């Protein structure tokens, strides 16, 4: 399918200070500062309502996971539906030579953080090959199939390479992001989170950075630097969430989610949403490739 590009206009924000009312561009520095004073969920809603006249509907059955180290203790609804796949090492996955099933929410593996790849060789190459061959969408990660490796693959419209050739990003880290006032609204859905009626996928309206500068390693362990924009930036951020155990539900308010999902997420949602909104960048005080 196609991936429409959001159309944006210069957004204006009405601000009231006592009897004074000001109408300022969303891009103005004072607006950026004032937005940061708002609660996270409120700030998201303000940006979503003002940053674009058209929100792109993204037809992506993406297999992504990212967020911080969220170990899966919330298995209350795992017996109702979803998978329970077992995490396997990069080496074991390479030996099996097959991709295996994809995790389906609320599989606890979707809340696991992937481990950095520390050794490069035939196993890394084989897993990348199997993932690329088995991809049903334009972006994916290893951990969505229970392979414990920080590996993202972008291809087709999600790839910044010529002709949409697959780009393998191992141990990716964000070096910089465009300003929060430049964030782009999307409607995303994820193959990992089907609704209980079986046919539809959960949709969430969320914000992604317009531009991300990424550091990663290639299949040989050599450094990669890429500035990603548009669909490449959006897909990368979706997949980076998966690498740390975050999902699109963490970008939404509980009131926006189906009741069954909201009930299962409620005990952990506040912490996870804060992590989803953090927009981390590399600070130089830890290993770059992790």
PDB file of C-alpha atoms in Angstrom, residues 9-265:
ATOM      1  CA  UNK A   9       0.432  24.367   7.759  1.00  0.00           C
ATOM      2  CA  UNK A  10       1.714  27.038  10.110  1.00  0.00           C
ATOM      3  CA  UNK A  11      -0.296  26.257  13.216  1.00  0.00           C
ATOM      4  CA  UNK A  12      -1.451  28.968  15.598  1.00  0.00           C
ATOM      5  CA  UNK A  13      -2.020  28.723  19.319  1.00  0.00           C
ATOM      6  CA  UNK A  14      -4.329  31.079  21.197  1.00  0.00           C
ATOM      7  CA  UNK A  15      -2.941  31.994  24.601  1.00  0.00           C
ATOM      8  CA  UNK A  16      -4.832  33.923  27.262  1.00  0.00           C
ATOM      9  CA  UNK A  17      -2.969  35.868  29.944  1.00  0.00           C
ATOM     10  CA  UNK A  18      -5.490  37.679  32.127  1.00  0.00           C
ATOM     11  CA  UNK A  19      -7.343  39.965  29.749  1.00  0.00           C
ATOM     12  CA  UNK A  20      -4.686  39.668  27.072  1.00  0.00           C
ATOM     13  CA  UNK A  21      -5.006  37.157  24.268  1.00  0.00           C
ATOM     14  CA  UNK A  22      -2.141  36.327  21.935  1.00  0.00           C
ATOM     15  CA  UNK A  23      -2.149  34.265  18.774  1.00  0.00           C
ATOM     16  CA  UNK A  24       1.345  32.899  18.166  1.00  0.00           C
ATOM     17  CA  UNK A  25       2.858  30.461  15.665  1.00  0.00           C
ATOM     18  CA  UNK A  26       3.341  27.007  17.137  1.00  0.00           C
ATOM     19  CA  UNK A  27       6.976  27.254  16.050  1.00  0.00           C
ATOM     20  CA  UNK A  28       7.640  30.323  18.241  1.00  0.00           C
ATOM     21  CA  UNK A  29      10.234  29.647  21.007  1.00  0.00           C
ATOM     22  CA  UNK A  30       7.849  30.838  23.726  1.00  0.00           C
ATOM     23  CA  UNK A  31       5.295  28.244  22.595  1.00  0.00           C
ATOM     24  CA  UNK A  32       7.841  25.453  22.765  1.00  0.00           C
ATOM     25  CA  UNK A  33       8.737  26.521  26.294  1.00  0.00           C
ATOM     26  CA  UNK A  34       5.120  26.786  27.406  1.00  0.00           C
ATOM     27  CA  UNK A  35       4.234  23.401  25.936  1.00  0.00           C
ATOM     28  CA  UNK A  36       6.952  21.791  28.029  1.00  0.00           C
ATOM     29  CA  UNK A  37       5.138  22.995  31.160  1.00  0.00           C
ATOM     30  CA  UNK A  38       2.035  21.015  30.267  1.00  0.00           C
ATOM     31  CA  UNK A  39       1.465  17.429  31.458  1.00  0.00           C
ATOM     32  CA  UNK A  40       2.701  14.903  28.915  1.00  0.00           C
ATOM     33  CA  UNK A  41      -0.690  13.714  27.734  1.00  0.00           C
ATOM     34  CA  UNK A  42      -2.053  17.265  27.503  1.00  0.00           C
ATOM     35  CA  UNK A  43       0.992  18.365  25.523  1.00  0.00           C
ATOM     36  CA  UNK A  44       0.483  15.497  23.109  1.00  0.00           C
ATOM     37  CA  UNK A  45      -3.148  16.457  22.573  1.00  0.00           C
ATOM     38  CA  UNK A  46      -2.254  20.114  21.978  1.00  0.00           C
ATOM     39  CA  UNK A  47       0.403  19.203  19.445  1.00  0.00           C
ATOM     40  CA  UNK A  48      -1.870  16.716  17.704  1.00  0.00           C
ATOM     41  CA  UNK A  49      -4.622  19.286  17.348  1.00  0.00           C
ATOM     42  CA  UNK A  50      -2.402  22.128  16.159  1.00  0.00           C
ATOM     43  CA  UNK A  51       0.569  20.732  14.285  1.00  0.00           C
ATOM     44  CA  UNK A  52      -1.237  19.575  11.155  1.00  0.00           C
ATOM     45  CA  UNK A  53      -4.396  20.082   9.179  1.00  0.00           C
ATOM     46  CA  UNK A  54      -4.212  16.527   7.897  1.00  0.00           C
ATOM     47  CA  UNK A  55      -3.063  13.503   9.846  1.00  0.00           C
ATOM     48  CA  UNK A  56      -1.524  10.792   7.728  1.00  0.00           C
ATOM     49  CA  UNK A  57      -3.210   7.444   8.037  1.00  0.00           C
ATOM     50  CA  UNK A  58      -0.441   4.910   7.998  1.00  0.00           C
ATOM     51  CA  UNK A  59      -1.371   1.537   6.550  1.00  0.00           C
ATOM     52  CA  UNK A  60       1.430  -0.338   8.236  1.00  0.00           C
ATOM     53  CA  UNK A  61       1.158  -3.786   9.706  1.00  0.00           C
ATOM     54  CA  UNK A  62       4.383  -3.003  11.491  1.00  0.00           C
ATOM     55  CA  UNK A  63       6.214  -5.393  13.720  1.00  0.00           C
ATOM     56  CA  UNK A  64       7.808  -3.026  16.123  1.00  0.00           C
ATOM     57  CA  UNK A  65       8.775  -2.812  19.757  1.00  0.00           C
ATOM     58  CA  UNK A  66      10.636  -0.250  21.691  1.00  0.00           C
ATOM     59  CA  UNK A  67      10.832   1.399  25.021  1.00  0.00           C
ATOM     60  CA  UNK A  68      12.894   1.006  28.140  1.00  0.00           C
ATOM     61  CA  UNK A  69      13.542  -2.091  30.162  1.00  0.00           C
ATOM     62  CA  UNK A  70       9.938  -3.071  30.777  1.00  0.00           C
ATOM     63  CA  UNK A  71       9.929  -6.677  31.878  1.00  0.00           C
ATOM     64  CA  UNK A  72       6.637  -8.433  31.288  1.00  0.00           C
ATOM     65  CA  UNK A  73       4.943  -8.846  34.652  1.00  0.00           C
ATOM     66  CA  UNK A  74       1.537  -7.841  33.333  1.00  0.00           C
ATOM     67  CA  UNK A  75       0.217 -11.157  32.070  1.00  0.00           C
ATOM     68  CA  UNK A  76      -3.315 -10.761  33.399  1.00  0.00           C
ATOM     69  CA  UNK A  77      -4.955 -10.949  29.963  1.00  0.00           C
ATOM     70  CA  UNK A  78      -2.397 -13.188  28.243  1.00  0.00           C
ATOM     71  CA  UNK A  79      -4.667 -16.203  28.673  1.00  0.00           C
ATOM     72  CA  UNK A  80      -7.508 -14.557  26.781  1.00  0.00           C
ATOM     73  CA  UNK A  81      -5.733 -14.089  23.487  1.00  0.00           C
ATOM     74  CA  UNK A  82      -2.262 -13.490  22.084  1.00  0.00           C
ATOM     75  CA  UNK A  83       0.851 -15.623  21.874  1.00  0.00           C
ATOM     76  CA  UNK A  84       3.456 -16.785  24.392  1.00  0.00           C
ATOM     77  CA  UNK A  85       6.576 -17.194  22.292  1.00  0.00           C
ATOM     78  CA  UNK A  86       9.955 -17.925  23.861  1.00  0.00           C
ATOM     79  CA  UNK A  87      12.930 -15.589  23.586  1.00  0.00           C
ATOM     80  CA  UNK A  88      15.898 -17.105  21.763  1.00  0.00           C
ATOM     81  CA  UNK A  89      19.453 -15.960  21.207  1.00  0.00           C
ATOM     82  CA  UNK A  90      20.753 -14.640  17.920  1.00  0.00           C
ATOM     83  CA  UNK A  91      22.846 -17.784  17.498  1.00  0.00           C
ATOM     84  CA  UNK A  92      19.935 -20.153  18.141  1.00  0.00           C
ATOM     85  CA  UNK A  93      17.733 -18.208  15.735  1.00  0.00           C
ATOM     86  CA  UNK A  94      20.431 -18.453  13.048  1.00  0.00           C
ATOM     87  CA  UNK A  95      20.680 -22.214  13.522  1.00  0.00           C
ATOM     88  CA  UNK A  96      16.928 -22.692  13.097  1.00  0.00           C
ATOM     89  CA  UNK A  97      17.038 -20.873   9.720  1.00  0.00           C
ATOM     90  CA  UNK A  98      13.349 -20.008  10.039  1.00  0.00           C
ATOM     91  CA  UNK A  99      11.636 -16.877  11.278  1.00  0.00           C
ATOM     92  CA  UNK A 100       9.005 -18.498  13.452  1.00  0.00           C
ATOM     93  CA  UNK A 101       5.788 -16.864  14.658  1.00  0.00           C
ATOM     94  CA  UNK A 102       5.385 -13.193  15.381  1.00  0.00           C
ATOM     95  CA  UNK A 103       4.403 -12.177  18.909  1.00  0.00           C
ATOM     96  CA  UNK A 104       0.781 -11.083  19.287  1.00  0.00           C
ATOM     97  CA  UNK A 105      -0.363  -8.791  22.098  1.00  0.00           C
ATOM     98  CA  UNK A 106      -0.426  -9.243  25.044  1.00  0.00           C
ATOM     99  CA  UNK A 107       2.516 -11.618  24.649  1.00  0.00           C
ATOM    100  CA  UNK A 108       4.959 -10.723  27.475  1.00  0.00           C
ATOM    101  CA  UNK A 109       7.834 -10.706  24.984  1.00  0.00           C
ATOM    102  CA  UNK A 110       6.461  -7.458  23.551  1.00  0.00           C
ATOM    103  CA  UNK A 111       7.401  -5.796  26.844  1.00  0.00           C
ATOM    104  CA  UNK A 112      10.985  -7.049  26.833  1.00  0.00           C
ATOM    105  CA  UNK A 113      13.999  -4.938  25.884  1.00  0.00           C
ATOM    106  CA  UNK A 114      16.254  -6.424  23.222  1.00  0.00           C
ATOM    107  CA  UNK A 115      19.906  -7.059  24.046  1.00  0.00           C
ATOM    108  CA  UNK A 116      22.741  -5.357  22.146  1.00  0.00           C
ATOM    109  CA  UNK A 117      24.538  -7.373  19.490  1.00  0.00           C
ATOM    110  CA  UNK A 118      28.141  -7.794  20.654  1.00  0.00           C
ATOM    111  CA  UNK A 119      29.537 -10.302  18.156  1.00  0.00           C
ATOM    112  CA  UNK A 120      29.282  -9.959  14.387  1.00  0.00           C
ATOM    113  CA  UNK A 121      29.551 -12.836  11.969  1.00  0.00           C
ATOM    114  CA  UNK A 122      27.513 -15.532  10.203  1.00  0.00           C
ATOM    115  CA  UNK A 123      24.732 -15.606  12.833  1.00  0.00           C
ATOM    116  CA  UNK A 124      23.999 -11.887  12.425  1.00  0.00           C
ATOM    117  CA  UNK A 125      23.996 -12.211   8.644  1.00  0.00           C
ATOM    118  CA  UNK A 126      21.662 -15.213   8.712  1.00  0.00           C
ATOM    119  CA  UNK A 127      19.125 -13.619  11.041  1.00  0.00           C
ATOM    120  CA  UNK A 128      19.072 -10.448   8.916  1.00  0.00           C
ATOM    121  CA  UNK A 129      18.566 -12.560   5.786  1.00  0.00           C
ATOM    122  CA  UNK A 130      15.680 -14.501   7.338  1.00  0.00           C
ATOM    123  CA  UNK A 131      14.028 -11.302   8.592  1.00  0.00           C
ATOM    124  CA  UNK A 132      14.291  -9.593   5.212  1.00  0.00           C
ATOM    125  CA  UNK A 133      12.910 -12.635   3.397  1.00  0.00           C
ATOM    126  CA  UNK A 134      10.028 -12.984   5.840  1.00  0.00           C
ATOM    127  CA  UNK A 135       9.049  -9.313   6.125  1.00  0.00           C
ATOM    128  CA  UNK A 136       5.418  -8.656   5.241  1.00  0.00           C
ATOM    129  CA  UNK A 137       5.738  -4.899   5.749  1.00  0.00           C
ATOM    130  CA  UNK A 138       8.340  -2.212   5.159  1.00  0.00           C
ATOM    131  CA  UNK A 139       9.834  -2.291   8.655  1.00  0.00           C
ATOM    132  CA  UNK A 140      10.461  -4.893  11.316  1.00  0.00           C
ATOM    133  CA  UNK A 141      12.617  -5.878  14.297  1.00  0.00           C
ATOM    134  CA  UNK A 142      14.176  -9.116  15.442  1.00  0.00           C
ATOM    135  CA  UNK A 143      12.563  -9.093  18.868  1.00  0.00           C
ATOM    136  CA  UNK A 144       9.038  -9.155  17.485  1.00  0.00           C
ATOM    137  CA  UNK A 145       9.862 -12.759  16.514  1.00  0.00           C
ATOM    138  CA  UNK A 146      11.439 -13.523  19.866  1.00  0.00           C
ATOM    139  CA  UNK A 147      15.037 -13.017  18.684  1.00  0.00           C
ATOM    140  CA  UNK A 148      16.998 -11.221  21.393  1.00  0.00           C
ATOM    141  CA  UNK A 149      18.895  -8.666  19.301  1.00  0.00           C
ATOM    142  CA  UNK A 150      18.703  -4.913  18.794  1.00  0.00           C
ATOM    143  CA  UNK A 151      18.121  -5.094  15.057  1.00  0.00           C
ATOM    144  CA  UNK A 152      15.825  -2.960  12.885  1.00  0.00           C
ATOM    145  CA  UNK A 153      15.238  -3.462   9.166  1.00  0.00           C
ATOM    146  CA  UNK A 154      13.762  -0.791   6.904  1.00  0.00           C
ATOM    147  CA  UNK A 155      12.914  -1.478   3.273  1.00  0.00           C
ATOM    148  CA  UNK A 156      10.668  -0.185   0.508  1.00  0.00           C
ATOM    149  CA  UNK A 157       9.108   3.169   1.376  1.00  0.00           C
ATOM    150  CA  UNK A 158      10.633   3.003   4.876  1.00  0.00           C
ATOM    151  CA  UNK A 159      14.202   2.681   3.569  1.00  0.00           C
ATOM    152  CA  UNK A 160      16.291   5.774   2.837  1.00  0.00           C
ATOM    153  CA  UNK A 161      18.390   3.769   0.378  1.00  0.00           C
ATOM    154  CA  UNK A 162      18.036   3.999  -3.366  1.00  0.00           C
ATOM    155  CA  UNK A 163      15.199   1.888  -4.788  1.00  0.00           C
ATOM    156  CA  UNK A 164      14.055   1.016  -1.266  1.00  0.00           C
ATOM    157  CA  UNK A 165      16.811  -1.547  -0.690  1.00  0.00           C
ATOM    158  CA  UNK A 166      16.797  -3.036   2.828  1.00  0.00           C
ATOM    159  CA  UNK A 167      18.723  -1.099   5.459  1.00  0.00           C
ATOM    160  CA  UNK A 168      19.821  -3.120   8.494  1.00  0.00           C
ATOM    161  CA  UNK A 169      20.413  -1.050  11.631  1.00  0.00           C
ATOM    162  CA  UNK A 170      22.053  -2.919  14.514  1.00  0.00           C
ATOM    163  CA  UNK A 171      22.302  -1.397  18.013  1.00  0.00           C
ATOM    164  CA  UNK A 172      20.659   1.877  16.865  1.00  0.00           C
ATOM    165  CA  UNK A 173      20.870   5.064  18.909  1.00  0.00           C
ATOM    166  CA  UNK A 174      19.312   8.474  18.286  1.00  0.00           C
ATOM    167  CA  UNK A 175      21.933  11.241  18.128  1.00  0.00           C
ATOM    168  CA  UNK A 176      19.545  14.141  17.590  1.00  0.00           C
ATOM    169  CA  UNK A 177      15.914  14.946  16.843  1.00  0.00           C
ATOM    170  CA  UNK A 178      14.075  17.852  15.265  1.00  0.00           C
ATOM    171  CA  UNK A 179      12.290  20.169  17.685  1.00  0.00           C
ATOM    172  CA  UNK A 180       9.178  19.049  19.521  1.00  0.00           C
ATOM    173  CA  UNK A 181       7.203  21.772  17.748  1.00  0.00           C
ATOM    174  CA  UNK A 182       8.059  20.051  14.440  1.00  0.00           C
ATOM    175  CA  UNK A 183       6.584  16.681  15.423  1.00  0.00           C
ATOM    176  CA  UNK A 184       4.315  15.069  12.820  1.00  0.00           C
ATOM    177  CA  UNK A 185       0.978  13.378  13.659  1.00  0.00           C
ATOM    178  CA  UNK A 186       0.273   9.920  12.268  1.00  0.00           C
ATOM    179  CA  UNK A 187      -2.352   7.251  12.714  1.00  0.00           C
ATOM    180  CA  UNK A 188      -0.471   4.000  13.204  1.00  0.00           C
ATOM    181  CA  UNK A 189      -1.560   0.438  13.633  1.00  0.00           C
ATOM    182  CA  UNK A 190       0.491  -2.612  14.407  1.00  0.00           C
ATOM    183  CA  UNK A 191       0.138  -6.258  13.413  1.00  0.00           C
ATOM    184  CA  UNK A 192       1.043  -7.220  16.972  1.00  0.00           C
ATOM    185  CA  UNK A 193      -2.174  -5.722  18.345  1.00  0.00           C
ATOM    186  CA  UNK A 194      -5.251  -7.129  16.610  1.00  0.00           C
ATOM    187  CA  UNK A 195      -8.632  -6.370  18.117  1.00  0.00           C
ATOM    188  CA  UNK A 196     -10.662  -9.233  19.504  1.00  0.00           C
ATOM    189  CA  UNK A 197     -12.996  -9.315  16.510  1.00  0.00           C
ATOM    190  CA  UNK A 198     -10.057 -10.802  14.613  1.00  0.00           C
ATOM    191  CA  UNK A 199     -10.153  -8.646  11.504  1.00  0.00           C
ATOM    192  CA  UNK A 200      -9.190  -5.141  12.603  1.00  0.00           C
ATOM    193  CA  UNK A 201      -6.026  -3.764  14.134  1.00  0.00           C
ATOM    194  CA  UNK A 202      -5.850  -1.225  16.925  1.00  0.00           C
ATOM    195  CA  UNK A 203      -5.262   2.314  15.597  1.00  0.00           C
ATOM    196  CA  UNK A 204      -3.579   5.044  17.625  1.00  0.00           C
ATOM    197  CA  UNK A 205      -3.049   8.680  16.715  1.00  0.00           C
ATOM    198  CA  UNK A 206       0.408   9.711  17.833  1.00  0.00           C
ATOM    199  CA  UNK A 207       3.334  12.026  17.184  1.00  0.00           C
ATOM    200  CA  UNK A 208       6.714  11.176  15.673  1.00  0.00           C
ATOM    201  CA  UNK A 209       9.753  13.376  15.200  1.00  0.00           C
ATOM    202  CA  UNK A 210      10.048  14.832  11.719  1.00  0.00           C
ATOM    203  CA  UNK A 211      13.816  14.178  11.583  1.00  0.00           C
ATOM    204  CA  UNK A 212      16.034  11.801  13.531  1.00  0.00           C
ATOM    205  CA  UNK A 213      19.791  11.427  13.189  1.00  0.00           C
ATOM    206  CA  UNK A 214      20.708   7.819  13.886  1.00  0.00           C
ATOM    207  CA  UNK A 215      23.930   6.018  14.772  1.00  0.00           C
ATOM    208  CA  UNK A 216      24.021   2.240  14.308  1.00  0.00           C
ATOM    209  CA  UNK A 217      26.185  -0.627  13.113  1.00  0.00           C
ATOM    210  CA  UNK A 218      25.953  -2.585   9.880  1.00  0.00           C
ATOM    211  CA  UNK A 219      26.200  -6.367   9.419  1.00  0.00           C
ATOM    212  CA  UNK A 220      29.983  -6.194   9.829  1.00  0.00           C
ATOM    213  CA  UNK A 221      29.807  -4.080  12.960  1.00  0.00           C
ATOM    214  CA  UNK A 222      30.957  -0.949  11.132  1.00  0.00           C
ATOM    215  CA  UNK A 223      29.415   2.418  12.091  1.00  0.00           C
ATOM    216  CA  UNK A 224      26.449   3.877  10.190  1.00  0.00           C
ATOM    217  CA  UNK A 225      25.149   7.441  10.378  1.00  0.00           C
ATOM    218  CA  UNK A 226      21.799   8.283   8.827  1.00  0.00           C
ATOM    219  CA  UNK A 227      19.488  11.300   8.896  1.00  0.00           C
ATOM    220  CA  UNK A 228      15.974   9.915   8.504  1.00  0.00           C
ATOM    221  CA  UNK A 229      12.942  11.936   7.440  1.00  0.00           C
ATOM    222  CA  UNK A 230       9.326  11.272   6.555  1.00  0.00           C
ATOM    223  CA  UNK A 231       8.275   7.624   6.434  1.00  0.00           C
ATOM    224  CA  UNK A 232      11.825   6.459   7.178  1.00  0.00           C
ATOM    225  CA  UNK A 233      11.874   8.511  10.382  1.00  0.00           C
ATOM    226  CA  UNK A 234       8.386   7.370  11.399  1.00  0.00           C
ATOM    227  CA  UNK A 235       9.051   3.692  10.773  1.00  0.00           C
ATOM    228  CA  UNK A 236      12.393   3.830  12.568  1.00  0.00           C
ATOM    229  CA  UNK A 237      10.827   5.415  15.665  1.00  0.00           C
ATOM    230  CA  UNK A 238       8.027   2.829  15.679  1.00  0.00           C
ATOM    231  CA  UNK A 239      10.584   0.019  15.549  1.00  0.00           C
ATOM    232  CA  UNK A 240      12.882   1.659  18.091  1.00  0.00           C
ATOM    233  CA  UNK A 241       9.957   1.651  20.506  1.00  0.00           C
ATOM    234  CA  UNK A 242       9.721  -2.112  20.068  1.00  0.00           C
ATOM    235  CA  UNK A 243      13.388  -2.661  20.868  1.00  0.00           C
ATOM    236  CA  UNK A 244      12.779  -1.309  24.366  1.00  0.00           C
ATOM    237  CA  UNK A 245       9.380  -2.850  25.041  1.00  0.00           C
ATOM    238  CA  UNK A 246       7.128   0.082  24.155  1.00  0.00           C
ATOM    239  CA  UNK A 247       4.014  -0.182  21.982  1.00  0.00           C
ATOM    240  CA  UNK A 248       1.657   2.229  20.259  1.00  0.00           C
ATOM    241  CA  UNK A 249      -0.768   1.830  23.198  1.00  0.00           C
ATOM    242  CA  UNK A 250       1.782   3.687  25.338  1.00  0.00           C
ATOM    243  CA  UNK A 251       1.364   6.782  23.147  1.00  0.00           C
ATOM    244  CA  UNK A 252      -2.401   6.889  23.746  1.00  0.00           C
ATOM    245  CA  UNK A 253      -4.523   7.820  26.712  1.00  0.00           C
ATOM    246  CA  UNK A 254      -6.272   4.952  28.460  1.00  0.00           C
ATOM    247  CA  UNK A 255      -9.610   6.491  27.478  1.00  0.00           C
ATOM    248  CA  UNK A 256      -8.639   6.093  23.810  1.00  0.00           C
ATOM    249  CA  UNK A 257      -8.071   2.342  24.092  1.00  0.00           C
ATOM    250  CA  UNK A 258     -10.589  -0.508  23.992  1.00  0.00           C
ATOM    251  CA  UNK A 259     -11.756  -1.381  27.494  1.00  0.00           C
ATOM    252  CA  UNK A 260     -10.027  -4.776  27.644  1.00  0.00           C
ATOM    253  CA  UNK A 261      -6.676  -3.298  26.623  1.00  0.00           C
ATOM    254  CA  UNK A 262      -7.072  -0.269  28.897  1.00  0.00           C
ATOM    255  CA  UNK A 263      -7.786  -2.470  31.909  1.00  0.00           C
ATOM    256  CA  UNK A 264      -4.694  -4.566  31.310  1.00  0.00           C
ATOM    257  CA  UNK A 265      -2.491  -1.519  30.700  1.00  0.00           C
TER     258      UNK A 265
END
